[in-house]
Short mmCIF file of C-alpha atoms in Angstrom, two decimals:
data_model
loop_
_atom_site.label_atom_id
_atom_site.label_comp_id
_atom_site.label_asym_id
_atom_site.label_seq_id
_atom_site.Cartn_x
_atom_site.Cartn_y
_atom_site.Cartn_z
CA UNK A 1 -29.83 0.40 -11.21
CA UNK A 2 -28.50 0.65 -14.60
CA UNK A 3 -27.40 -1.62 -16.55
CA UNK A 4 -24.37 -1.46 -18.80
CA UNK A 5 -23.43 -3.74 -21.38
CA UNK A 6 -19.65 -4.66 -21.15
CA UNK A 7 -17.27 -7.24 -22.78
CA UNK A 8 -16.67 -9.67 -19.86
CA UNK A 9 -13.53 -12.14 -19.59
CA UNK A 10 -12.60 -14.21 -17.15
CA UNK A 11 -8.86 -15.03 -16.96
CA UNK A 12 -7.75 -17.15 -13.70
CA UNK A 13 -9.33 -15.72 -11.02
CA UNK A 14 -10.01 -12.52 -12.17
CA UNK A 15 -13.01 -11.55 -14.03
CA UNK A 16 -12.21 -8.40 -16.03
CA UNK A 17 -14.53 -6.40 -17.48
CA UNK A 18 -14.57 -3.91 -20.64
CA UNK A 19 -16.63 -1.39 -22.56
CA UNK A 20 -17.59 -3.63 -25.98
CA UNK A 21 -15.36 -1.59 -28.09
CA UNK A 22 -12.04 -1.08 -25.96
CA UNK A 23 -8.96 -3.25 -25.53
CA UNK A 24 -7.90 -2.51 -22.14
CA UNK A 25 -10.81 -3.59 -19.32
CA UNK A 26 -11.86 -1.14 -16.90
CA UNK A 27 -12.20 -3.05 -14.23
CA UNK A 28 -11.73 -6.21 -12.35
CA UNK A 29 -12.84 -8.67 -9.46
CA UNK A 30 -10.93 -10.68 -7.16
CA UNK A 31 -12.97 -13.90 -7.17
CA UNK A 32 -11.85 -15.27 -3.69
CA UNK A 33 -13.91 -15.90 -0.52
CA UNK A 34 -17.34 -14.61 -3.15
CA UNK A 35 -20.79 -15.88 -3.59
CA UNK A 36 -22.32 -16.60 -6.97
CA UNK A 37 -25.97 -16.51 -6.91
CA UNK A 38 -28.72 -17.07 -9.71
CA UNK A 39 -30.90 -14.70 -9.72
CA UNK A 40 -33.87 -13.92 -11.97
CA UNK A 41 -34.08 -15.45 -15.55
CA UNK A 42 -30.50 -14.64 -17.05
CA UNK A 43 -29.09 -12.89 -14.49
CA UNK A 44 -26.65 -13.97 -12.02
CA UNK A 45 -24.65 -12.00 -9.34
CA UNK A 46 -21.33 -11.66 -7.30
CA UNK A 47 -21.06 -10.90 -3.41
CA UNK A 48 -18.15 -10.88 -1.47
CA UNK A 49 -17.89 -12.48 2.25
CA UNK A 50 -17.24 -8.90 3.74
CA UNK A 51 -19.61 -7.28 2.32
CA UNK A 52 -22.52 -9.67 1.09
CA UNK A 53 -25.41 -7.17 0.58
CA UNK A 54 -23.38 -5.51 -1.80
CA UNK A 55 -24.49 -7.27 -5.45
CA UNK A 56 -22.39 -7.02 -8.76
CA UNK A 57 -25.21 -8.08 -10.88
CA UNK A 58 -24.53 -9.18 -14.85
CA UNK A 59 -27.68 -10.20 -17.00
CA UNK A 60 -26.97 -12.65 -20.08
CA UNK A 61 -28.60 -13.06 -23.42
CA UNK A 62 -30.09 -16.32 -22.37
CA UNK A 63 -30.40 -18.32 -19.49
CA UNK A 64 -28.05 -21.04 -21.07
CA UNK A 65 -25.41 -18.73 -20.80
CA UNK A 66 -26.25 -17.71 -17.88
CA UNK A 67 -26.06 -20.83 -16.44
CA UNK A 68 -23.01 -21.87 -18.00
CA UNK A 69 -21.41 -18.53 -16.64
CA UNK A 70 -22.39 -19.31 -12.83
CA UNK A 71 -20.90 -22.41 -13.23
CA UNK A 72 -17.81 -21.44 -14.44
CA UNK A 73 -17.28 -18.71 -11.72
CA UNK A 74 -18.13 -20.98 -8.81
CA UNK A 75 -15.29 -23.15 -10.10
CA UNK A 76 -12.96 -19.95 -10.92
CA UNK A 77 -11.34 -19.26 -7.36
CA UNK A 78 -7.72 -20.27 -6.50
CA UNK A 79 -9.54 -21.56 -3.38
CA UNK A 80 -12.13 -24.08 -5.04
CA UNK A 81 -8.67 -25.32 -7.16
CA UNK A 82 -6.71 -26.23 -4.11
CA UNK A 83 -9.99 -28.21 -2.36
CA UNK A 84 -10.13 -29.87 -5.47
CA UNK A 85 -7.06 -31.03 -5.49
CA UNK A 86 -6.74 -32.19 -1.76
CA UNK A 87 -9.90 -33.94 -2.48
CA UNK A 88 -9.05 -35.59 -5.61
CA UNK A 89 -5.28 -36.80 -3.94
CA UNK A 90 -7.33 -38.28 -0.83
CA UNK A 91 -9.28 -40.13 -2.99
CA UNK A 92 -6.62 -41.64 -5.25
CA UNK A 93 -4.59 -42.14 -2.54
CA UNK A 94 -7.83 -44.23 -1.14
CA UNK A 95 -7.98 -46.14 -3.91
CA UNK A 96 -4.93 -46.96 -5.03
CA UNK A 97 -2.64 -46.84 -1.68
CA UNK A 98 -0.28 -44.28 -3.46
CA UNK A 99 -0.37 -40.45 -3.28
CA UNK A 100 -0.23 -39.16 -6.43
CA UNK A 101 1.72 -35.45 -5.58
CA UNK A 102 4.63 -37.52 -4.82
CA UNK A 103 5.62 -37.93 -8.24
CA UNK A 104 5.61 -33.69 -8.73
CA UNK A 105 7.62 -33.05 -5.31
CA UNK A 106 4.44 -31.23 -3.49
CA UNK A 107 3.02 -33.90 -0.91
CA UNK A 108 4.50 -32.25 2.13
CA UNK A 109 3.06 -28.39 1.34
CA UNK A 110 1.19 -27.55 4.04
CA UNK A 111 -1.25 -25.93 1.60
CA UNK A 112 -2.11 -29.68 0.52
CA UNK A 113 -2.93 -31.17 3.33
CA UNK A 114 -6.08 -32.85 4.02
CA UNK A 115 -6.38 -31.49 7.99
CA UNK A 116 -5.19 -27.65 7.04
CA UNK A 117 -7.48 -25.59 8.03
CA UNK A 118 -8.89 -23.52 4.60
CA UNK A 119 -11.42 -20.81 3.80
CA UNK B 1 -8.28 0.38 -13.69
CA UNK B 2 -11.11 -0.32 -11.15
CA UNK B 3 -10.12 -3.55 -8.65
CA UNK B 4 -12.67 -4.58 -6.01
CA UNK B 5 -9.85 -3.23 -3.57
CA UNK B 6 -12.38 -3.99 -0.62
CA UNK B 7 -12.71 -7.68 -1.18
CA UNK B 8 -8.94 -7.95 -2.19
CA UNK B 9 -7.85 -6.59 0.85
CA UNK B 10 -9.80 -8.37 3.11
CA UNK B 11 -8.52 -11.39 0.99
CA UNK B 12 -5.12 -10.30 1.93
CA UNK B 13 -5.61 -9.88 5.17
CA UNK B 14 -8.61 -12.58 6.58
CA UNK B 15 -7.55 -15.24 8.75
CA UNK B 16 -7.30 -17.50 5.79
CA UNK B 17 -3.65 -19.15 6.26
CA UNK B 18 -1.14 -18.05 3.76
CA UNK B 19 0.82 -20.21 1.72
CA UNK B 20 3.97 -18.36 2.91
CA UNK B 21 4.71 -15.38 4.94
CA UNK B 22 7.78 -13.27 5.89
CA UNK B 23 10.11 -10.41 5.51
CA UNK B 24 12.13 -9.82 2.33
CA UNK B 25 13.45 -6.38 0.80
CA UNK B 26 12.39 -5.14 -2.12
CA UNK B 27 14.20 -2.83 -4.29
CA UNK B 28 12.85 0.37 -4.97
CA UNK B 29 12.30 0.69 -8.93
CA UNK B 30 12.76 4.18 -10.24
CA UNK B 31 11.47 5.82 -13.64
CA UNK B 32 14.50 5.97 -15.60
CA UNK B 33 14.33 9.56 -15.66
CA UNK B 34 14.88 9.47 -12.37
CA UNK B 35 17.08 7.17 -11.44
CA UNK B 36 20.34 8.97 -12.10
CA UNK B 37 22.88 7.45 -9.67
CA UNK B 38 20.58 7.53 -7.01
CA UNK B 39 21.51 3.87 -6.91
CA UNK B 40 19.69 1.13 -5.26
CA UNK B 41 18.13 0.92 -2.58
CA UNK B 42 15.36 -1.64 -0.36
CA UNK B 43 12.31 -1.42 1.58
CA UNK B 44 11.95 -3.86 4.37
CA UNK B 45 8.19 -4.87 3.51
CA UNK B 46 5.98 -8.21 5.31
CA UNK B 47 4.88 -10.50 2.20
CA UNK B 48 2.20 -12.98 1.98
CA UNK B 49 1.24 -15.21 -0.56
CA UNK B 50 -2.07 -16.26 -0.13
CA UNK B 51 -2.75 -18.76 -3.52
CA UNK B 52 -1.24 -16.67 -6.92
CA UNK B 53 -1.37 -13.48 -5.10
CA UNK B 54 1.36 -12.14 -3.40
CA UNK B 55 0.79 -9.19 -0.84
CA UNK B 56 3.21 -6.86 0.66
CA UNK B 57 2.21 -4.68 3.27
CA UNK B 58 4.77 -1.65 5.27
CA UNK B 59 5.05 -3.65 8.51
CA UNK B 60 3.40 -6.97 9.94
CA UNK B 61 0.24 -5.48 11.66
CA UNK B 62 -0.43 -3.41 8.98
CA UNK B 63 -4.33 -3.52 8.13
CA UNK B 64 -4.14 -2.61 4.52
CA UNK B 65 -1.49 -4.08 1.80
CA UNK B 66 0.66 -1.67 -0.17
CA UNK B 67 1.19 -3.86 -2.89
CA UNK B 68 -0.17 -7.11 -4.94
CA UNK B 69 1.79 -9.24 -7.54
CA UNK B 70 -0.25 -11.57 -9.16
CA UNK B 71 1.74 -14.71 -9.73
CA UNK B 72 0.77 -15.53 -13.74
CA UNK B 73 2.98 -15.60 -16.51
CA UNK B 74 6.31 -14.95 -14.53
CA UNK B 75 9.13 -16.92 -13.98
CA UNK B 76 11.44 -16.75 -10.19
CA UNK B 77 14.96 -17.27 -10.59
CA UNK B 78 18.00 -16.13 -8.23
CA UNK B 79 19.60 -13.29 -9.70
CA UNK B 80 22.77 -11.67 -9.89
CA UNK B 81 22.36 -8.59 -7.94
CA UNK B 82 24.53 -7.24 -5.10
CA UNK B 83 23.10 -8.27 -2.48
CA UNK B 84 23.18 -12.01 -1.22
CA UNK B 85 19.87 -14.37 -0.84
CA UNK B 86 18.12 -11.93 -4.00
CA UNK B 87 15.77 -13.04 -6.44
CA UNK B 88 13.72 -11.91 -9.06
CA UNK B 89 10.11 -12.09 -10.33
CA UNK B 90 9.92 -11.68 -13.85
CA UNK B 91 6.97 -11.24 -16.14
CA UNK B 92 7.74 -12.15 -19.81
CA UNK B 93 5.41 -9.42 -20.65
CA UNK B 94 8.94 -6.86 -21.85
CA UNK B 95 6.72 -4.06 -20.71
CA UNK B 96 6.29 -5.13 -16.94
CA UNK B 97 8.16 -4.82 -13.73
CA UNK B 98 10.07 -7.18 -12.42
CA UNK B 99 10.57 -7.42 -8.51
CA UNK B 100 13.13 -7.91 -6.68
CA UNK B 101 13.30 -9.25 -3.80
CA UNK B 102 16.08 -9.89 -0.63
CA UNK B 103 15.66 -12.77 1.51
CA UNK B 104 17.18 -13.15 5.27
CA UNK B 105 19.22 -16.29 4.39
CA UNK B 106 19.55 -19.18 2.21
CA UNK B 107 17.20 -21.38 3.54
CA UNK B 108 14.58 -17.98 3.69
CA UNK B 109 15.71 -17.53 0.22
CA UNK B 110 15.55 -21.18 -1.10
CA UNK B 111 11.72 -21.37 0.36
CA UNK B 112 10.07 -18.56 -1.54
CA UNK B 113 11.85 -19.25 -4.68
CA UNK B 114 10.18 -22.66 -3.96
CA UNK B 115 6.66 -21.10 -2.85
CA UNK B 116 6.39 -18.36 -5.89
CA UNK B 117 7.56 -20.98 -8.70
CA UNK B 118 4.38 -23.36 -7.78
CA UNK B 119 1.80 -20.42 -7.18
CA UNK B 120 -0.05 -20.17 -10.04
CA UNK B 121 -3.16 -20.96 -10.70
CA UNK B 122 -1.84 -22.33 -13.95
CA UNK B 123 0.32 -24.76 -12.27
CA UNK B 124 -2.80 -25.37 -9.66
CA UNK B 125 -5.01 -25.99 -12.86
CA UNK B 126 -2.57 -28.73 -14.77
CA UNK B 127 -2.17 -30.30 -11.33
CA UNK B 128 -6.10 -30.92 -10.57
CA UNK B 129 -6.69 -31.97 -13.98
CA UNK B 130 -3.87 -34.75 -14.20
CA UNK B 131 -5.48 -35.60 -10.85
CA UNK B 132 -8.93 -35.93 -12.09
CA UNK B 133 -7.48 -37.95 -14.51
CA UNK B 134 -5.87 -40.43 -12.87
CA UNK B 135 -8.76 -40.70 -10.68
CA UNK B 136 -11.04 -41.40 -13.28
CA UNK B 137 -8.81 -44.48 -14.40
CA UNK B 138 -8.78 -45.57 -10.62
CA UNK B 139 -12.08 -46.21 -10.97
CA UNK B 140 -12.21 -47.76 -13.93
CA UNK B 141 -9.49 -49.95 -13.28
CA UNK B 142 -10.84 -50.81 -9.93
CA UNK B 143 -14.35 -51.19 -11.15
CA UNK B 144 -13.13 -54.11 -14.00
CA UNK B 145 -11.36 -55.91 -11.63
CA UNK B 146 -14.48 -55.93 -9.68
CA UNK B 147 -16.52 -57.22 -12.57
CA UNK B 148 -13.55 -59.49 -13.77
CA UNK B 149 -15.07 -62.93 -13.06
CA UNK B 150 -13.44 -64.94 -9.92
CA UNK B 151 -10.55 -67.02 -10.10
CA UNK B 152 -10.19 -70.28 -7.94
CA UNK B 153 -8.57 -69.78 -4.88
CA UNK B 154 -6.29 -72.24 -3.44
CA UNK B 155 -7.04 -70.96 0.39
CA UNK B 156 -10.88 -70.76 -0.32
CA UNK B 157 -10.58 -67.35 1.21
CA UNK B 158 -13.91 -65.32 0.02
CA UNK B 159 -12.67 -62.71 -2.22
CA UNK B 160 -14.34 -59.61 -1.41
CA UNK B 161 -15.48 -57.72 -4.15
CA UNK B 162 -17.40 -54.77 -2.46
CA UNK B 163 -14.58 -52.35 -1.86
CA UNK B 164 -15.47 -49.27 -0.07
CA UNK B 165 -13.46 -46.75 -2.23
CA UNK B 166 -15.80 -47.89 -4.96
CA UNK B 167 -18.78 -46.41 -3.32
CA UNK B 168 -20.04 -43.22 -5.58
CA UNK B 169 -18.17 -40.32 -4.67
CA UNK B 170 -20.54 -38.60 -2.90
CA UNK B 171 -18.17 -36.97 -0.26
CA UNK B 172 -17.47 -33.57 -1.02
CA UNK B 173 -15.79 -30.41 0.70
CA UNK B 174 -17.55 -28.24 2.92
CA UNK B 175 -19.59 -25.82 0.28
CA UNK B 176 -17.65 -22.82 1.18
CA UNK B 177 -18.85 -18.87 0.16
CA UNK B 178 -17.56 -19.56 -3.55
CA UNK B 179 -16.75 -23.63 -3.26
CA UNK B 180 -19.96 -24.76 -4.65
CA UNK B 181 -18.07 -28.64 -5.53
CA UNK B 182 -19.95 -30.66 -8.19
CA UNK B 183 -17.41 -33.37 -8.97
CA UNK B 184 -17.61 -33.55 -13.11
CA UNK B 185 -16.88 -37.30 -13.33
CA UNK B 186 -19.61 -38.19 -10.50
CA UNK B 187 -18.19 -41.01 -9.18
CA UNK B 188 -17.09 -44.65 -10.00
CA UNK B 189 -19.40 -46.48 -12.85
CA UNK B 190 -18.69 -49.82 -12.91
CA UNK B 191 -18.59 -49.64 -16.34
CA UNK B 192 -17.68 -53.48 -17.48
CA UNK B 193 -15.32 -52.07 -19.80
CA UNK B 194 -11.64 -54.00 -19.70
CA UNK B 195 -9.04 -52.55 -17.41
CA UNK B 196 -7.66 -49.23 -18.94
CA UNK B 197 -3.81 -48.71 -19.00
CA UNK B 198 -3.75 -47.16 -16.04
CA UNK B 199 -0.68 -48.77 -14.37
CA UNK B 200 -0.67 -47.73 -11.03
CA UNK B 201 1.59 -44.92 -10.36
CA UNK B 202 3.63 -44.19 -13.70
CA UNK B 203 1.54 -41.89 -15.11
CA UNK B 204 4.00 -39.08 -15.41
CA UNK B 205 3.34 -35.23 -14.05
CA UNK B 206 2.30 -32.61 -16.41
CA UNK B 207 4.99 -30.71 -17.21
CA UNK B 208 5.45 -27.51 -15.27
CA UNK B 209 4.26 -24.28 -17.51
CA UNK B 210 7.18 -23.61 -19.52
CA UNK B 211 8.86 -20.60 -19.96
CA UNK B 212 7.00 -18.37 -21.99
CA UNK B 213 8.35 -16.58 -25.03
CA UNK B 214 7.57 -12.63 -25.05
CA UNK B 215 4.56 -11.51 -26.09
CA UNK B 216 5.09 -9.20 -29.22
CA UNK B 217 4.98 -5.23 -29.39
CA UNK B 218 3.13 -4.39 -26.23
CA UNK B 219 3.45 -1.05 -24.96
CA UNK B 220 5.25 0.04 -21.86
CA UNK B 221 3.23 -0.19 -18.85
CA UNK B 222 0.82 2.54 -17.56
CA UNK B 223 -0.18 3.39 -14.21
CA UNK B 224 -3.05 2.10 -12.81
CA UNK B 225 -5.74 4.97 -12.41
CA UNK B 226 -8.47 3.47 -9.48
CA UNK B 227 -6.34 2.32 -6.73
CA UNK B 228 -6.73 4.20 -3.85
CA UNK B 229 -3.87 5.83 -2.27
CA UNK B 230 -3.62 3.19 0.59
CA UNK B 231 -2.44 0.36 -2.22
CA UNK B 232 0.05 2.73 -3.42
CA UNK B 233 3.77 2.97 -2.39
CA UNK B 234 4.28 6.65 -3.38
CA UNK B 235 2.29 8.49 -5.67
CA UNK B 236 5.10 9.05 -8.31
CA UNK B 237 5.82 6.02 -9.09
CA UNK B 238 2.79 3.63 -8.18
CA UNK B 239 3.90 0.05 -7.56
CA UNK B 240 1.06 -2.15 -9.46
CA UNK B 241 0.39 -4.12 -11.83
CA UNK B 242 -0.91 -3.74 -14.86
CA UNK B 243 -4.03 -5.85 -15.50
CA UNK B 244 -4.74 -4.59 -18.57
CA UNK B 245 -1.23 -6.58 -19.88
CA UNK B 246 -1.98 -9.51 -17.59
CA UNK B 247 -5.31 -9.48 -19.65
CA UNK B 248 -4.49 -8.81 -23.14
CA UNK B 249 -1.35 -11.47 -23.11
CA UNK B 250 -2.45 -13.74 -20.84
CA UNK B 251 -5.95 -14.97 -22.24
CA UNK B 252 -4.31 -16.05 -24.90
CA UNK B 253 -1.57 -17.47 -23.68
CA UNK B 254 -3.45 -20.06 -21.50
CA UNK B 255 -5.59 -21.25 -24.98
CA UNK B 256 -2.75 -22.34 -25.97
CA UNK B 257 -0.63 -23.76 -23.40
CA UNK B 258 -4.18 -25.69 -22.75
CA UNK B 259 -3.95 -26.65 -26.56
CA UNK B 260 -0.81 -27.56 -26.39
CA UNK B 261 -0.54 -29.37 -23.25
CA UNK B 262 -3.49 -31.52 -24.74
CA UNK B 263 -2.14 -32.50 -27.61
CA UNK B 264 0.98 -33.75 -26.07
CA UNK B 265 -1.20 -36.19 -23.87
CA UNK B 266 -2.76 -37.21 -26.89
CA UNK B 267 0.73 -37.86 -28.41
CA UNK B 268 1.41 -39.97 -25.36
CA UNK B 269 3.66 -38.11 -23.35
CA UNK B 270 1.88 -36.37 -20.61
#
């Protein structure tokens, strides 16, 4: 496989890429329902559920930032944001007998509730 | 633009629940130099917003989705058009489309304006962090009090200090394929420190993105080479978005709502 060095971005939960000297990216990936993986010194790699032997592999100048970029992307899906946030209300609520999404109008979304069923 | 179409359609169309689901119309947007008194006209399509991405696909069991709108940067509002129960998406990028959309009723109508106004991952983002905030001072709070020495009590009633929400937070969610969870704070410290200011409750919401002004002298929109012909409504005028303006306005348009979000907490109103 060949590598290709690209300008990389990631922007919600999209991770566009670019050639080094363009403005407008030519590509991008959906990071929902993926896998981030370390792989060999300062490389890491993107797999998606439906298709997991299929590897989008980026190498980094160092391992630092190759660290710091696996742990950005396993935090960068819509998905991880919403656990997050039923876990973090559970746990206030736990603590302090309140729930705190009462206050912004959200505590009955189904989408927030601790039982609902998630992938 | 390439789009790991695959993955994003599998997204759309996994068992995963959806946030909301239904039938609205959308009107047909024509090229100007086409649209010469055709008038309007609407396409009965089944939406689903799954998170900030909002899927349309030509009937209910279809297996592929025509269309994606991803949710950033755009504001919902009702809008004055013809028809009854319509509202509008609308980017504040002046070169994209807006969509819009016909609902069945008021009460269909009143629920997606709802659904699409809190879908980004923006919103989603300001929301968890406030959280984590708060949650942080619970535990600080809790954990003085803990340490605070005891006070005589009239009943002689032991006081128990070992509180079972103070245990570190070691639960976490399921790891899922991309939800590897590492919890930044890493649970309560009692800490000895005096009780923060948290005062139970009035810490106030962060304040919902605001409107965003228009981002200067972009070009018009292009097509978006790469899709396959599946995500496209017709091939004259291909319904998508344009990620390369999403991009280019967006990054850095979150820097600073970020910047000045935190500043404003620093200021004292969150």
């Amino acid at each position: 496989a060949v590598l290709k060095k690209r300008l990389v971005k990631l922007v919600v939960n999209f991770l566009f890429y670019f050639r080094t000297d363009e403005a407008e990216p030519i590509g991008a990936l959906l990071l929902e329902h993926c896998r981030i993986t370390k792989e060999e010194e300062n490389v890491f790699s993107i797999s998606f559920i439906e298709e997991p032997e299929r590897k989008y592999c980026f190498e980094c100048a160092t391992e630092e930032q190759c660290q710091e970029w696996v742990e950005a992307l396993k935090r960068a899906s819509y998905e991880f944001l919403r656990r997050s946030l039923i876990f973090y209300r559970n746990e206030i609520q736990k603590m302090t007998g309140k729930d705190p999404l009462e206050q912004y109008g959200i505590s009955e979304e189904a989408r927030f509730q601790l039982g609902a069923p998630r992938q | 633009m390439k789009l790991n179409e695959r993955s994003v359609a599998h997204y759309a169309t996994c068992d995963s629940p959806a946030d909301h689901a239904g039938f609205l119309r959308k009107r047909v947007e024509r090229h100007h130099h086409h649209a010469h008194h055709l008038g309007t006209s609407y396409q009965r399509r089944w939406f689903v917003l799954k998170g900030n991405l909002l899927f349309y696909f030509e009937e209910r069991e279809s297996r592929e989705p025509v269309g994606l709108v991803v949710l950033e940067g755009c504001t919902v509002e009702l809008c004055e058009a013809a028809e009854e129960f319509a509202f509008a998406i609308r980017f504040d990028d002046a070169g994209a489309r807006a969509y819009v959309l016909v609902a069945d009723g008021q009460a269909a109508m009143e629920a997606w304006v709802k659904a699409l106004s809190r879908a980004s991952f923006d919103y989603m983002r300001l929301v968890v962090r406030e959280l984590e905030k708060q949650l942080e001072e619970a535990c600080k709070s809790l954990a003085a009090c803990r340490k605070s020495p005891r006070r005589s009590s009239s009943s002689g009633r032991k006081r128990h200090l070992s509180n079972p929400a103070l245990l570190p937070l070691q639960e976490k969610p399921t790891t899922l394929e991309n939800g590897y969870s590492t919890w930044g704070s890493g649970g309560c410290v009692a800490s000895g420190a005096t009780c923060s200011d948290y005062d139970g409750g009035q810490v106030k919401p962060p304040p919902l993105p605001p409107r965003r002004r228009s981002a200067a002298g972009n070009a018009t929109g292009s097509p978006v080479p790469g899709l396959s012909p599946a995500m496209l409504e017709s091939p004259v005028s291909p319904e998508t978005i344009c990620f390369s303006k999403l991009h280019n306005w967006y990054g850095q348009e979150i820097a600073v709502l970020r910047r000045e979000w935190q500043e404003r907490q620093k200021r004292g109103h969150p």
